[in-house]
PDB file of C-alpha atoms and ligand atoms in Angstrom:
ATOM      1  CA  UNK A   1       7.115 -20.957   4.520  1.00  0.00           C
ATOM      2  CA  UNK A   2       8.375 -18.150   2.240  1.00  0.00           C
ATOM      3  CA  UNK A   3      11.725 -16.568   3.009  1.00  0.00           C
ATOM      4  CA  UNK A   4      11.208 -12.969   4.192  1.00  0.00           C
ATOM      5  CA  UNK A   5      12.388 -10.444   1.658  1.00  0.00           C
ATOM      6  CA  UNK A   6      15.016  -8.036   2.563  1.00  0.00           C
ATOM      7  CA  UNK A   7      16.005  -4.635   1.039  1.00  0.00           C
ATOM      8  CA  UNK A   8      18.869  -6.484  -0.779  1.00  0.00           C
ATOM      9  CA  UNK A   9      16.557  -9.317  -2.157  1.00  0.00           C
ATOM     10  CA  UNK A  10      13.881  -6.700  -3.086  1.00  0.00           C
ATOM     11  CA  UNK A  11      16.602  -4.634  -5.016  1.00  0.00           C
ATOM     12  CA  UNK A  12      18.074  -7.810  -6.600  1.00  0.00           C
ATOM     13  CA  UNK A  13      14.568  -8.713  -8.006  1.00  0.00           C
ATOM     14  CA  UNK A  14      14.688  -5.694 -10.397  1.00  0.00           C
ATOM     15  CA  UNK A  15      14.906  -6.961 -14.009  1.00  0.00           C
ATOM     16  CA  UNK A  16      14.723 -10.572 -12.776  1.00  0.00           C
ATOM     17  CA  UNK A  17      11.256 -11.210 -11.251  1.00  0.00           C
ATOM     18  CA  UNK A  18       8.329  -8.693 -10.851  1.00  0.00           C
ATOM     19  CA  UNK A  19       7.622  -7.944  -7.321  1.00  0.00           C
ATOM     20  CA  UNK A  20       4.033  -8.361  -5.671  1.00  0.00           C
ATOM     21  CA  UNK A  21       2.983  -5.905  -3.130  1.00  0.00           C
ATOM     22  CA  UNK A  22      -0.576  -5.998  -1.531  1.00  0.00           C
ATOM     23  CA  UNK A  23      -2.044  -3.735   1.161  1.00  0.00           C
ATOM     24  CA  UNK A  24      -3.328  -5.199   4.500  1.00  0.00           C
ATOM     25  CA  UNK A  25      -4.571  -3.385   7.488  1.00  0.00           C
ATOM     26  CA  UNK A  26      -5.092  -6.201  10.030  1.00  0.00           C
ATOM     27  CA  UNK A  27      -3.506  -9.548  11.276  1.00  0.00           C
ATOM     28  CA  UNK A  28      -6.248 -11.808   9.764  1.00  0.00           C
ATOM     29  CA  UNK A  29      -5.794 -10.609   6.182  1.00  0.00           C
ATOM     30  CA  UNK A  30      -2.001 -10.082   6.524  1.00  0.00           C
ATOM     31  CA  UNK A  31      -1.746 -13.785   7.442  1.00  0.00           C
ATOM     32  CA  UNK A  32      -3.871 -14.795   4.399  1.00  0.00           C
ATOM     33  CA  UNK A  33      -1.979 -12.788   1.913  1.00  0.00           C
ATOM     34  CA  UNK A  34       1.531 -13.380   3.283  1.00  0.00           C
ATOM     35  CA  UNK A  35       2.387 -16.294   1.074  1.00  0.00           C
ATOM     36  CA  UNK A  36       1.425 -14.588  -2.093  1.00  0.00           C
ATOM     37  CA  UNK A  37       3.201 -11.195  -1.609  1.00  0.00           C
ATOM     38  CA  UNK A  38       6.797 -10.059  -1.498  1.00  0.00           C
ATOM     39  CA  UNK A  39       5.809  -7.008   0.569  1.00  0.00           C
ATOM     40  CA  UNK A  40       2.948  -5.881   2.499  1.00  0.00           C
ATOM     41  CA  UNK A  41       1.872  -2.277   2.544  1.00  0.00           C
ATOM     42  CA  UNK A  42      -0.076  -0.904   5.364  1.00  0.00           C
ATOM     43  CA  UNK A  43      -1.408   1.820   3.149  1.00  0.00           C
ATOM     44  CA  UNK A  44      -3.160   4.903   4.484  1.00  0.00           C
ATOM     45  CA  UNK A  45      -5.869   3.769   2.057  1.00  0.00           C
ATOM     46  CA  UNK A  46      -7.130   2.130   5.306  1.00  0.00           C
ATOM     47  CA  UNK A  47      -8.658   5.414   6.066  1.00  0.00           C
ATOM     48  CA  UNK A  48     -11.171   4.788   3.164  1.00  0.00           C
ATOM     49  CA  UNK A  49     -11.371   1.060   3.082  1.00  0.00           C
ATOM     50  CA  UNK A  50     -11.364   0.396   6.825  1.00  0.00           C
ATOM     51  CA  UNK A  51     -12.474   3.764   8.132  1.00  0.00           C
ATOM     52  CA  UNK A  52     -15.144   4.593   5.411  1.00  0.00           C
ATOM     53  CA  UNK A  53     -13.704   7.996   4.829  1.00  0.00           C
ATOM     54  CA  UNK A  54     -13.787   9.648   1.395  1.00  0.00           C
ATOM     55  CA  UNK A  55      -9.995  10.011   1.119  1.00  0.00           C
ATOM     56  CA  UNK A  56      -6.767   9.328   2.985  1.00  0.00           C
ATOM     57  CA  UNK A  57      -6.150  12.820   4.382  1.00  0.00           C
ATOM     58  CA  UNK A  58      -7.419  12.270   7.974  1.00  0.00           C
ATOM     59  CA  UNK A  59      -5.533   9.109   8.673  1.00  0.00           C
ATOM     60  CA  UNK A  60      -3.445   9.563  11.762  1.00  0.00           C
ATOM     61  CA  UNK A  61       0.093   8.371  12.846  1.00  0.00           C
ATOM     62  CA  UNK A  62      -1.550   6.553  15.673  1.00  0.00           C
ATOM     63  CA  UNK A  63      -3.943   4.715  13.333  1.00  0.00           C
ATOM     64  CA  UNK A  64      -1.099   3.692  11.082  1.00  0.00           C
ATOM     65  CA  UNK A  65       0.836   2.453  14.060  1.00  0.00           C
ATOM     66  CA  UNK A  66      -2.092   0.492  15.413  1.00  0.00           C
ATOM     67  CA  UNK A  67      -2.695  -1.227  12.095  1.00  0.00           C
ATOM     68  CA  UNK A  68       0.862  -1.774  11.289  1.00  0.00           C
ATOM     69  CA  UNK A  69       1.321  -3.586  14.540  1.00  0.00           C
ATOM     70  CA  UNK A  70      -1.638  -5.825  13.807  1.00  0.00           C
ATOM     71  CA  UNK A  71      -0.168  -6.638  10.332  1.00  0.00           C
ATOM     72  CA  UNK A  72       3.180  -7.301  11.858  1.00  0.00           C
ATOM     73  CA  UNK A  73       1.574  -9.863  14.267  1.00  0.00           C
ATOM     74  CA  UNK A  74      -0.361 -11.651  11.391  1.00  0.00           C
ATOM     75  CA  UNK A  75       2.565 -11.723   8.827  1.00  0.00           C
ATOM     76  CA  UNK A  76       5.575 -12.278  10.901  1.00  0.00           C
ATOM     77  CA  UNK A  77       7.543 -13.391   7.737  1.00  0.00           C
ATOM     78  CA  UNK A  78       6.760 -10.481   5.491  1.00  0.00           C
ATOM     79  CA  UNK A  79       8.577  -7.301   4.579  1.00  0.00           C
ATOM     80  CA  UNK A  80       6.223  -4.703   5.884  1.00  0.00           C
ATOM     81  CA  UNK A  81       5.923  -1.026   4.850  1.00  0.00           C
ATOM     82  CA  UNK A  82       3.998   1.572   6.843  1.00  0.00           C
ATOM     83  CA  UNK A  83       2.511   4.498   4.955  1.00  0.00           C
ATOM     84  CA  UNK A  84       3.312   7.962   6.613  1.00  0.00           C
ATOM     85  CA  UNK A  85      -0.017   9.682   6.733  1.00  0.00           C
ATOM     86  CA  UNK A  86      -0.724  13.261   5.435  1.00  0.00           C
ATOM     87  CA  UNK A  87       0.927  15.850   7.547  1.00  0.00           C
ATOM     88  CA  UNK A  88       3.568  13.625   9.353  1.00  0.00           C
ATOM     89  CA  UNK A  89       6.423  14.373   7.162  1.00  0.00           C
ATOM     90  CA  UNK A  90       6.282  18.110   6.315  1.00  0.00           C
ATOM     91  CA  UNK A  91       9.678  18.874   7.745  1.00  0.00           C
ATOM     92  CA  UNK A  92      12.898  16.844   8.068  1.00  0.00           C
ATOM     93  CA  UNK A  93      12.635  16.816  11.929  1.00  0.00           C
ATOM     94  CA  UNK A  94       8.948  15.822  11.967  1.00  0.00           C
ATOM     95  CA  UNK A  95       9.534  13.140   9.309  1.00  0.00           C
ATOM     96  CA  UNK A  96      12.395  11.628  11.347  1.00  0.00           C
ATOM     97  CA  UNK A  97      10.528  11.897  14.723  1.00  0.00           C
ATOM     98  CA  UNK A  98       7.370  10.313  13.376  1.00  0.00           C
ATOM     99  CA  UNK A  99       9.329   7.557  11.452  1.00  0.00           C
ATOM    100  CA  UNK A 100      11.365   6.619  14.559  1.00  0.00           C
ATOM    101  CA  UNK A 101       8.077   6.319  16.388  1.00  0.00           C
ATOM    102  CA  UNK A 102       6.844   3.875  13.662  1.00  0.00           C
ATOM    103  CA  UNK A 103      10.140   1.903  13.843  1.00  0.00           C
ATOM    104  CA  UNK A 104      10.123   1.904  17.688  1.00  0.00           C
ATOM    105  CA  UNK A 105       6.428   0.905  18.158  1.00  0.00           C
ATOM    106  CA  UNK A 106       5.943  -1.497  15.330  1.00  0.00           C
ATOM    107  CA  UNK A 107       8.213  -4.132  13.485  1.00  0.00           C
ATOM    108  CA  UNK A 108       7.676  -2.259  10.079  1.00  0.00           C
ATOM    109  CA  UNK A 109      10.701  -2.783   7.952  1.00  0.00           C
ATOM    110  CA  UNK A 110      10.168   0.573   5.989  1.00  0.00           C
ATOM    111  CA  UNK A 111       8.078   3.614   5.761  1.00  0.00           C
ATOM    112  CA  UNK A 112       6.518   5.067   2.602  1.00  0.00           C
ATOM    113  CA  UNK A 113       6.238   8.684   1.848  1.00  0.00           C
ATOM    114  CA  UNK A 114       4.473  10.442  -1.029  1.00  0.00           C
ATOM    115  CA  UNK A 115       6.292  12.857  -3.293  1.00  0.00           C
ATOM    116  CA  UNK A 116       9.208  13.335  -5.685  1.00  0.00           C
ATOM    117  CA  UNK A 117      12.062  15.804  -5.930  1.00  0.00           C
ATOM    118  CA  UNK A 118      10.256  18.107  -3.401  1.00  0.00           C
ATOM    119  CA  UNK A 119      10.675  15.294  -0.740  1.00  0.00           C
ATOM    120  CA  UNK A 120      14.121  14.232  -1.560  1.00  0.00           C
ATOM    121  CA  UNK A 121      15.742  16.096   1.390  1.00  0.00           C
ATOM    122  CA  UNK A 122      13.312  14.507   3.666  1.00  0.00           C
ATOM    123  CA  UNK A 123      13.979  11.032   2.158  1.00  0.00           C
ATOM    124  CA  UNK A 124      17.713  11.556   2.479  1.00  0.00           C
ATOM    125  CA  UNK A 125      17.430  12.628   6.215  1.00  0.00           C
ATOM    126  CA  UNK A 126      15.351   9.504   6.954  1.00  0.00           C
ATOM    127  CA  UNK A 127      17.685   7.088   5.010  1.00  0.00           C
ATOM    128  CA  UNK A 128      20.804   8.524   6.537  1.00  0.00           C
ATOM    129  CA  UNK A 129      19.354   8.047  10.153  1.00  0.00           C
ATOM    130  CA  UNK A 130      18.474   4.300   9.701  1.00  0.00           C
ATOM    131  CA  UNK A 131      14.870   4.444   8.225  1.00  0.00           C
ATOM    132  CA  UNK A 132      14.338   2.467   5.144  1.00  0.00           C
ATOM    133  CA  UNK A 133      12.131   4.461   2.710  1.00  0.00           C
ATOM    134  CA  UNK A 134       9.897   3.542  -0.093  1.00  0.00           C
ATOM    135  CA  UNK A 135       8.997   6.478  -2.291  1.00  0.00           C
ATOM    136  CA  UNK A 136       5.716   7.186  -3.980  1.00  0.00           C
ATOM    137  CA  UNK A 137       5.529   9.284  -7.206  1.00  0.00           C
ATOM    138  CA  UNK A 138       3.057  10.144  -9.813  1.00  0.00           C
ATOM    139  CA  UNK A 139      -0.621  10.418  -8.657  1.00  0.00           C
ATOM    140  CA  UNK A 140      -0.377  11.262  -4.928  1.00  0.00           C
ATOM    141  CA  UNK A 141      -3.623  10.402  -3.098  1.00  0.00           C
ATOM    142  CA  UNK A 142      -2.489  12.757  -0.275  1.00  0.00           C
ATOM    143  CA  UNK A 143      -2.522  15.601  -2.766  1.00  0.00           C
ATOM    144  CA  UNK A 144      -6.208  14.856  -3.784  1.00  0.00           C
ATOM    145  CA  UNK A 145      -7.468  18.016  -2.247  1.00  0.00           C
ATOM    146  CA  UNK A 146      -4.750  20.445  -3.238  1.00  0.00           C
ATOM    147  CA  UNK A 147      -4.678  19.147  -6.775  1.00  0.00           C
ATOM    148  CA  UNK A 148      -8.477  19.095  -6.986  1.00  0.00           C
ATOM    149  CA  UNK A 149      -9.011  15.366  -7.573  1.00  0.00           C
ATOM    150  CA  UNK A 150      -6.882  12.253  -8.498  1.00  0.00           C
ATOM    151  CA  UNK A 151      -4.828  13.395 -11.417  1.00  0.00           C
ATOM    152  CA  UNK A 152      -3.234  10.868 -13.956  1.00  0.00           C
ATOM    153  CA  UNK A 153       0.364  11.923 -14.575  1.00  0.00           C
ATOM    154  CA  UNK A 154       2.685  11.629 -17.525  1.00  0.00           C
ATOM    155  CA  UNK A 155       0.400  13.121 -20.065  1.00  0.00           C
ATOM    156  CA  UNK A 156       2.695  15.998 -21.084  1.00  0.00           C
ATOM    157  CA  UNK A 157       6.264  16.280 -21.813  1.00  0.00           C
ATOM    158  CA  UNK A 158       6.723  18.464 -18.752  1.00  0.00           C
ATOM    159  CA  UNK A 159       5.104  15.865 -16.500  1.00  0.00           C
ATOM    160  CA  UNK A 160       7.179  13.093 -17.996  1.00  0.00           C
ATOM    161  CA  UNK A 161      10.384  15.069 -17.290  1.00  0.00           C
ATOM    162  CA  UNK A 162       9.158  15.729 -13.754  1.00  0.00           C
ATOM    163  CA  UNK A 163       8.501  12.081 -13.087  1.00  0.00           C
ATOM    164  CA  UNK A 164      11.917  11.183 -14.408  1.00  0.00           C
ATOM    165  CA  UNK A 165      13.544  13.856 -12.123  1.00  0.00           C
ATOM    166  CA  UNK A 166      11.408  12.673  -9.194  1.00  0.00           C
ATOM    167  CA  UNK A 167      12.442   9.068  -9.574  1.00  0.00           C
ATOM    168  CA  UNK A 168      16.146   9.833  -9.863  1.00  0.00           C
ATOM    169  CA  UNK A 169      16.242  12.188  -6.915  1.00  0.00           C
ATOM    170  CA  UNK A 170      14.323   9.812  -4.658  1.00  0.00           C
ATOM    171  CA  UNK A 171      16.718   7.023  -5.666  1.00  0.00           C
ATOM    172  CA  UNK A 172      19.727   9.307  -4.991  1.00  0.00           C
ATOM    173  CA  UNK A 173      18.262  10.221  -1.596  1.00  0.00           C
ATOM    174  CA  UNK A 174      18.504   6.484  -0.699  1.00  0.00           C
ATOM    175  CA  UNK A 175      15.009   5.151  -1.139  1.00  0.00           C
ATOM    176  CA  UNK A 176      15.169   1.303  -1.639  1.00  0.00           C
ATOM    177  CA  UNK A 177      12.271   1.206  -3.973  1.00  0.00           C
ATOM    178  CA  UNK A 178       9.171   3.414  -5.004  1.00  0.00           C
ATOM    179  CA  UNK A 179       5.640   3.193  -5.900  1.00  0.00           C
ATOM    180  CA  UNK A 180       4.480   4.849  -9.162  1.00  0.00           C
ATOM    181  CA  UNK A 181       0.855   5.481  -9.253  1.00  0.00           C
ATOM    182  CA  UNK A 182      -1.595   6.674 -11.969  1.00  0.00           C
ATOM    183  CA  UNK A 183       0.985   7.205 -14.663  1.00  0.00           C
ATOM    184  CA  UNK A 184       0.792   6.531 -18.511  1.00  0.00           C
ATOM    185  CA  UNK A 185       2.264   3.234 -19.117  1.00  0.00           C
ATOM    186  CA  UNK A 186       4.919   4.291 -21.637  1.00  0.00           C
ATOM    187  CA  UNK A 187       6.153   7.001 -19.261  1.00  0.00           C
ATOM    188  CA  UNK A 188       6.037   4.556 -16.199  1.00  0.00           C
ATOM    189  CA  UNK A 189       8.148   2.245 -18.207  1.00  0.00           C
ATOM    190  CA  UNK A 190      10.728   4.872 -18.941  1.00  0.00           C
ATOM    191  CA  UNK A 191      10.828   5.860 -15.330  1.00  0.00           C
ATOM    192  CA  UNK A 192      11.427   2.210 -14.272  1.00  0.00           C
ATOM    193  CA  UNK A 193      14.167   1.879 -16.855  1.00  0.00           C
ATOM    194  CA  UNK A 194      15.852   5.179 -15.676  1.00  0.00           C
ATOM    195  CA  UNK A 195      16.575   3.970 -12.076  1.00  0.00           C
ATOM    196  CA  UNK A 196      18.385   1.060 -10.413  1.00  0.00           C
ATOM    197  CA  UNK A 197      15.781   0.483  -7.608  1.00  0.00           C
ATOM    198  CA  UNK A 198      12.442  -1.390  -8.110  1.00  0.00           C
ATOM    199  CA  UNK A 199       9.556   0.771  -9.297  1.00  0.00           C
ATOM    200  CA  UNK A 200       6.239  -0.840  -8.284  1.00  0.00           C
ATOM    201  CA  UNK A 201       3.216   0.242 -10.269  1.00  0.00           C
ATOM    202  CA  UNK A 202      -0.367   0.878  -9.467  1.00  0.00           C
ATOM    203  CA  UNK A 203      -2.367   2.092 -12.430  1.00  0.00           C
ATOM    204  CA  UNK A 204       0.884   2.471 -14.304  1.00  0.00           C
ATOM    205  CA  UNK A 205       0.892  -0.483 -16.851  1.00  0.00           C
ATOM    206  CA  UNK A 206       2.931  -3.736 -16.851  1.00  0.00           C
ATOM    207  CA  UNK A 207       6.351  -2.537 -17.753  1.00  0.00           C
ATOM    208  CA  UNK A 208       7.433  -1.655 -14.311  1.00  0.00           C
ATOM    209  CA  UNK A 209       9.211  -3.892 -11.791  1.00  0.00           C
ATOM    210  CA  UNK A 210       6.108  -4.996  -9.845  1.00  0.00           C
ATOM    211  CA  UNK A 211       2.502  -4.232  -8.912  1.00  0.00           C
ATOM    212  CA  UNK A 212       0.584  -3.152  -5.830  1.00  0.00           C
ATOM    213  CA  UNK A 213      -3.051  -3.476  -5.268  1.00  0.00           C
ATOM    214  CA  UNK A 214      -5.341  -2.570  -2.327  1.00  0.00           C
ATOM    215  CA  UNK A 215      -6.594  -6.023  -1.122  1.00  0.00           C
ATOM    216  CA  UNK A 216     -10.191  -5.084  -0.875  1.00  0.00           C
ATOM    217  CA  UNK A 217     -10.276  -3.815  -4.472  1.00  0.00           C
ATOM    218  CA  UNK A 218      -8.595  -6.986  -5.896  1.00  0.00           C
ATOM    219  CA  UNK A 219     -10.871  -9.277  -3.737  1.00  0.00           C
ATOM    220  CA  UNK A 220     -14.013  -7.511  -4.821  1.00  0.00           C
ATOM    221  CA  UNK A 221     -14.991  -6.469  -1.429  1.00  0.00           C
ATOM    222  CA  UNK A 222     -15.376  -2.755  -2.157  1.00  0.00           C
ATOM    223  CA  UNK A 223     -18.621  -2.453  -4.146  1.00  0.00           C
ATOM    224  CA  UNK A 224     -19.145   1.297  -4.580  1.00  0.00           C
ATOM    225  CA  UNK A 225     -16.512   1.907  -7.172  1.00  0.00           C
ATOM    226  CA  UNK A 226     -13.838   0.000  -9.120  1.00  0.00           C
ATOM    227  CA  UNK A 227     -10.951   2.035 -10.380  1.00  0.00           C
ATOM    228  CA  UNK A 228      -9.892   1.245 -14.037  1.00  0.00           C
ATOM    229  CA  UNK A 229      -6.604  -0.217 -13.024  1.00  0.00           C
ATOM    230  CA  UNK A 230      -8.096  -2.829 -10.613  1.00  0.00           C
ATOM    231  CA  UNK A 231      -8.656  -6.455 -11.689  1.00  0.00           C
ATOM    232  CA  UNK A 232     -11.034  -8.238  -9.261  1.00  0.00           C
ATOM    233  CA  UNK A 233      -9.622 -11.729  -8.624  1.00  0.00           C
ATOM    234  CA  UNK A 234     -12.643 -12.718  -6.590  1.00  0.00           C
ATOM    235  CA  UNK A 235     -16.270 -11.479  -6.246  1.00  0.00           C
ATOM    236  CA  UNK A 236     -15.688 -11.192  -2.507  1.00  0.00           C
ATOM    237  CA  UNK A 237     -18.791  -9.028  -1.722  1.00  0.00           C
ATOM    238  CA  UNK A 238     -21.210 -11.378  -3.336  1.00  0.00           C
ATOM    239  CA  UNK A 239     -19.569 -14.493  -1.782  1.00  0.00           C
ATOM    240  CA  UNK A 240     -19.784 -12.868   1.641  1.00  0.00           C
ATOM    241  CA  UNK A 241     -23.143 -11.645   1.369  1.00  0.00           C
ATOM    242  CA  UNK A 242     -24.393 -15.076   0.076  1.00  0.00           C
ATOM    243  CA  UNK A 243     -22.821 -16.777   3.009  1.00  0.00           C
ATOM    244  CA  UNK A 244     -24.279 -14.269   5.497  1.00  0.00           C
ATOM    245  CA  UNK A 245     -27.770 -14.558   4.007  1.00  0.00           C
ATOM    246  CA  UNK A 246     -27.296 -18.366   4.224  1.00  0.00           C
ATOM    247  CA  UNK A 247     -26.449 -18.026   8.079  1.00  0.00           C
ATOM    248  CA  UNK A 248     -29.288 -15.590   8.584  1.00  0.00           C
ATOM    249  CA  UNK A 249     -31.768 -18.037   6.767  1.00  0.00           C
ATOM    250  CA  UNK A 250     -30.529 -20.915   8.935  1.00  0.00           C
ATOM    251  CA  UNK A 251     -30.711 -19.022  12.219  1.00  0.00           C
ATOM    252  CA  UNK A 252     -34.330 -18.061  11.306  1.00  0.00           C
ATOM    253  CA  UNK A 253     -35.406 -21.644  10.184  1.00  0.00           C
ATOM    254  CA  UNK A 254     -33.514 -23.095  13.279  1.00  0.00           C
ATOM    255  CA  UNK A 255     -31.346 -25.273  10.865  1.00  0.00           C
ATOM    256  CA  UNK A 256     -28.371 -23.816  12.670  1.00  0.00           C
ATOM    257  CA  UNK A 257     -26.952 -24.765  15.082  1.00  0.00           C
ATOM    258  CA  UNK A 258     -27.105 -28.682  14.519  1.00  0.00           C
ATOM    259  CA  UNK A 259     -26.009 -31.138  16.951  1.00  0.00           C
ATOM    260  CA  UNK A 260     -22.401 -31.174  15.756  1.00  0.00           C
ATOM    261  CA  UNK A 261     -22.268 -27.419  16.633  1.00  0.00           C
ATOM    262  CA  UNK A 262     -23.460 -27.972  20.103  1.00  0.00           C
ATOM    263  CA  UNK A 263     -21.597 -28.903  23.324  1.00  0.00           C
TER     264      UNK A 263
HETATM  265  O1  KIV B 301      -2.342   3.776   0.692  1.00  0.00           O
HETATM  266  C1  KIV B 301      -2.159   2.883  -0.128  1.00  0.00           C
HETATM  267  O2  KIV B 301      -2.861   1.846  -0.179  1.00  0.00           O
HETATM  268  C2  KIV B 301      -1.243   3.139  -1.243  1.00  0.00           C
HETATM  269  C3  KIV B 301      -1.269   2.351  -2.429  1.00  0.00           C
HETATM  270  C4  KIV B 301      -2.400   2.737  -3.283  1.00  0.00           C
HETATM  271  C5  KIV B 301       0.027   2.257  -3.124  1.00  0.00           C
HETATM  272  O3  KIV B 301      -0.559   4.129  -1.174  1.00  0.00           O
END
C-alpha cells in the first residue's frame, strides 16, 4: 500500500519527483486510481462529467461534499482535495464557513480555490484558520461565462506578469501547492520556477512540478470532445460499449447466465 502523502511530502517533492494528481468523484474510481496518484482531486468538473452539465458553474457545495465523502471512503490512503464550487468563496467569511463545512463533513485534506492575487486575502484567511489550500491559476473554468469562454493564459507580457504575481501572492498567502491550467508552457515553466511550492499543470506543458488530468478524459470515457492537452491512456468508451453489447447479445441469445452463474 502506498504511503499517504502529506503537505510536507508534497512540498518536498518539488524539484525531486513530478507529482501525479487525478480527479475522482466516487468511491469506486477513487479506489482504482489510489495506487497511481499522489493526490486525488474531487474537481467541480464533476458537474460536467458526472452531472452532464455544460460547465462547472452550477455545482453546489452539497454536491461537492457528497462526492468528496464518497472519494474519501474509496481512497482512505490518499491525499484528497475538494474543489470549492463557484460562489462559495466570494468573501473571506463565506470561504471560511464553507471550507469548515467541507472539513467537518468530509475527510478531505485540503480545499482548492480558483483565482490569483484577487483571491490572496481569502487564501490567507483560510490557511490562517487551519484550512489547507491548493490554489488554481491561469485558465479558470469558473470564469468561463464572465470571460466569454475558456481562455488560454500567458500569451502576452502582461498576462505572464499577472501569472507570476498570482503565483507569488498565492504562495505568500499560505497555499501549499497550486494548479496552473491552460497556460503557455514557457510561461508555466517560469511560474513553477518562481515559487517554492509545487505547481501542478493541466494544459501547461511538462516543465512544471506535476500533472493533473480528469480521469474520464484520460481513460477515454468522455467521447464528445477531447481537449488538446489530454492524452487518452485507454479507449474506455469503446471497451465499455463492446462489453455491454456482448452482455446484451448474450442475454438475448440466452447464452448468459450459464450454470456457473446460477445458484
Ligand atoms: O475541476 C477540476 O477537475 C479541475 C481540474 C481541471 C484541475 O479543477
